[in-house]
Amino acid sequence: MEIFILPDAAAVGVAAAARIAAVVARQPEAVLGLSTGSSPLGTYEALAELVRRGEVDLSRASGFALDEYVGIAPDSPQSYAATIAHDVTEPLGLDPARVHVPPGSAEDLEAACEGYEQAIRAAGGVDVQILGIGANGHIGFNEPTSSFASRTRIKTLAPRTREDNARFFGGDLDAVPLHCITQGLGTILDAKRLLLVAQGEAKADAIAKSVEGPLSAMVPGSALQLHPHATVLLDEAAASRLTLSDYYRFTADHLPPWQRVGGPSVL
Ligand code: F6R
């Protein structure tokens, strides 16, 4: 795992965008795994800036969102379909026909989950999966005790996640859906590269457990330890409970050229 501690949240977004842009420069038809939530917003904004400056062209790339609420119509502003369209597809100049969100309003949700897995496979798999992390250690909506082998499926949101996300529903906890469709941890681990961004003290515990703790279904983010190409970009606050932060800083200061952004084997 590569861990970078950056001065602030804005620097996390810029660093993540540079890595995604480097992949798309090598591979214009790259398949991006898209996270919603607050964590990647700075990344999408920085990437949109690179698009505006003509430094990257995402028009041939495609995207697969990680998750969607069950029972929220795709045209409702709280749906992840609407959020992805507004925060990602439009500002990044992605082709809407190539951006996919799990269909949380499908009549047959189980068939929809299987169909989503098939669509990812048919697109050749995800090249870069962008991830945030929940304060309880979830990635996607794989709540604690999710299997590391899990695939796209219906999950019940943990009470903590519903409380954290009530801010997107005008603070009304009762309005937050109980269920979601999420890519599984096994699905996420199939992506060729993982790029997790985290900012703020509220994520520090989940990050320390995911990066330095034991592999545990109680900490879904610890699944990153099983991936050969996982990059974690943190601001100082999110990194504040890491015990080896001096080592991560030393490593970042002495990267060999082939491990720098855009190098052949890295993000
Ligand atoms: C969203 C997702 C979640 C979020 C996590 C953090 O698609 O998969 O895992 O990344 O809940 O949310 P924020 O970034 O809002 O703190």
XYZ file of C-alpha atoms and ligand atoms in Angstrom, residues 35-40 66-67 80 132-134 138-141 167-168 203, ligand 1:
35
model
C -17.515 7.118 -5.086
C -20.071 9.625 -3.883
C -20.057 11.396 -0.503
C -17.991 14.409 0.511
C -14.540 12.810 0.438
C -13.927 12.744 -3.338
C -20.013 2.181 -5.999
C -23.492 2.285 -4.551
C -26.544 8.815 -6.086
C -13.880 7.327 0.522
C -14.222 5.684 3.901
C -16.951 5.871 6.509
C -17.017 1.036 5.567
C -15.981 1.322 1.933
C -18.778 1.476 -0.586
C -21.655 0.655 1.714
C -27.049 15.829 6.301
C -27.899 15.006 2.667
C -11.781 9.536 9.628
C -20.121 6.594 -1.163
C -19.494 5.530 -0.405
C -19.165 5.648 1.028
C -18.512 6.987 1.377
C -18.309 7.088 2.884
C -17.693 8.393 3.296
O -20.312 6.196 -2.504
O -19.266 4.519 -0.980
O -18.295 4.620 1.409
O -17.294 7.094 0.719
O -19.549 6.939 3.521
O -18.606 9.409 3.064
P -18.143 10.932 3.105
O -17.125 11.058 2.050
O -19.375 11.709 2.816
O -17.590 11.148 4.461
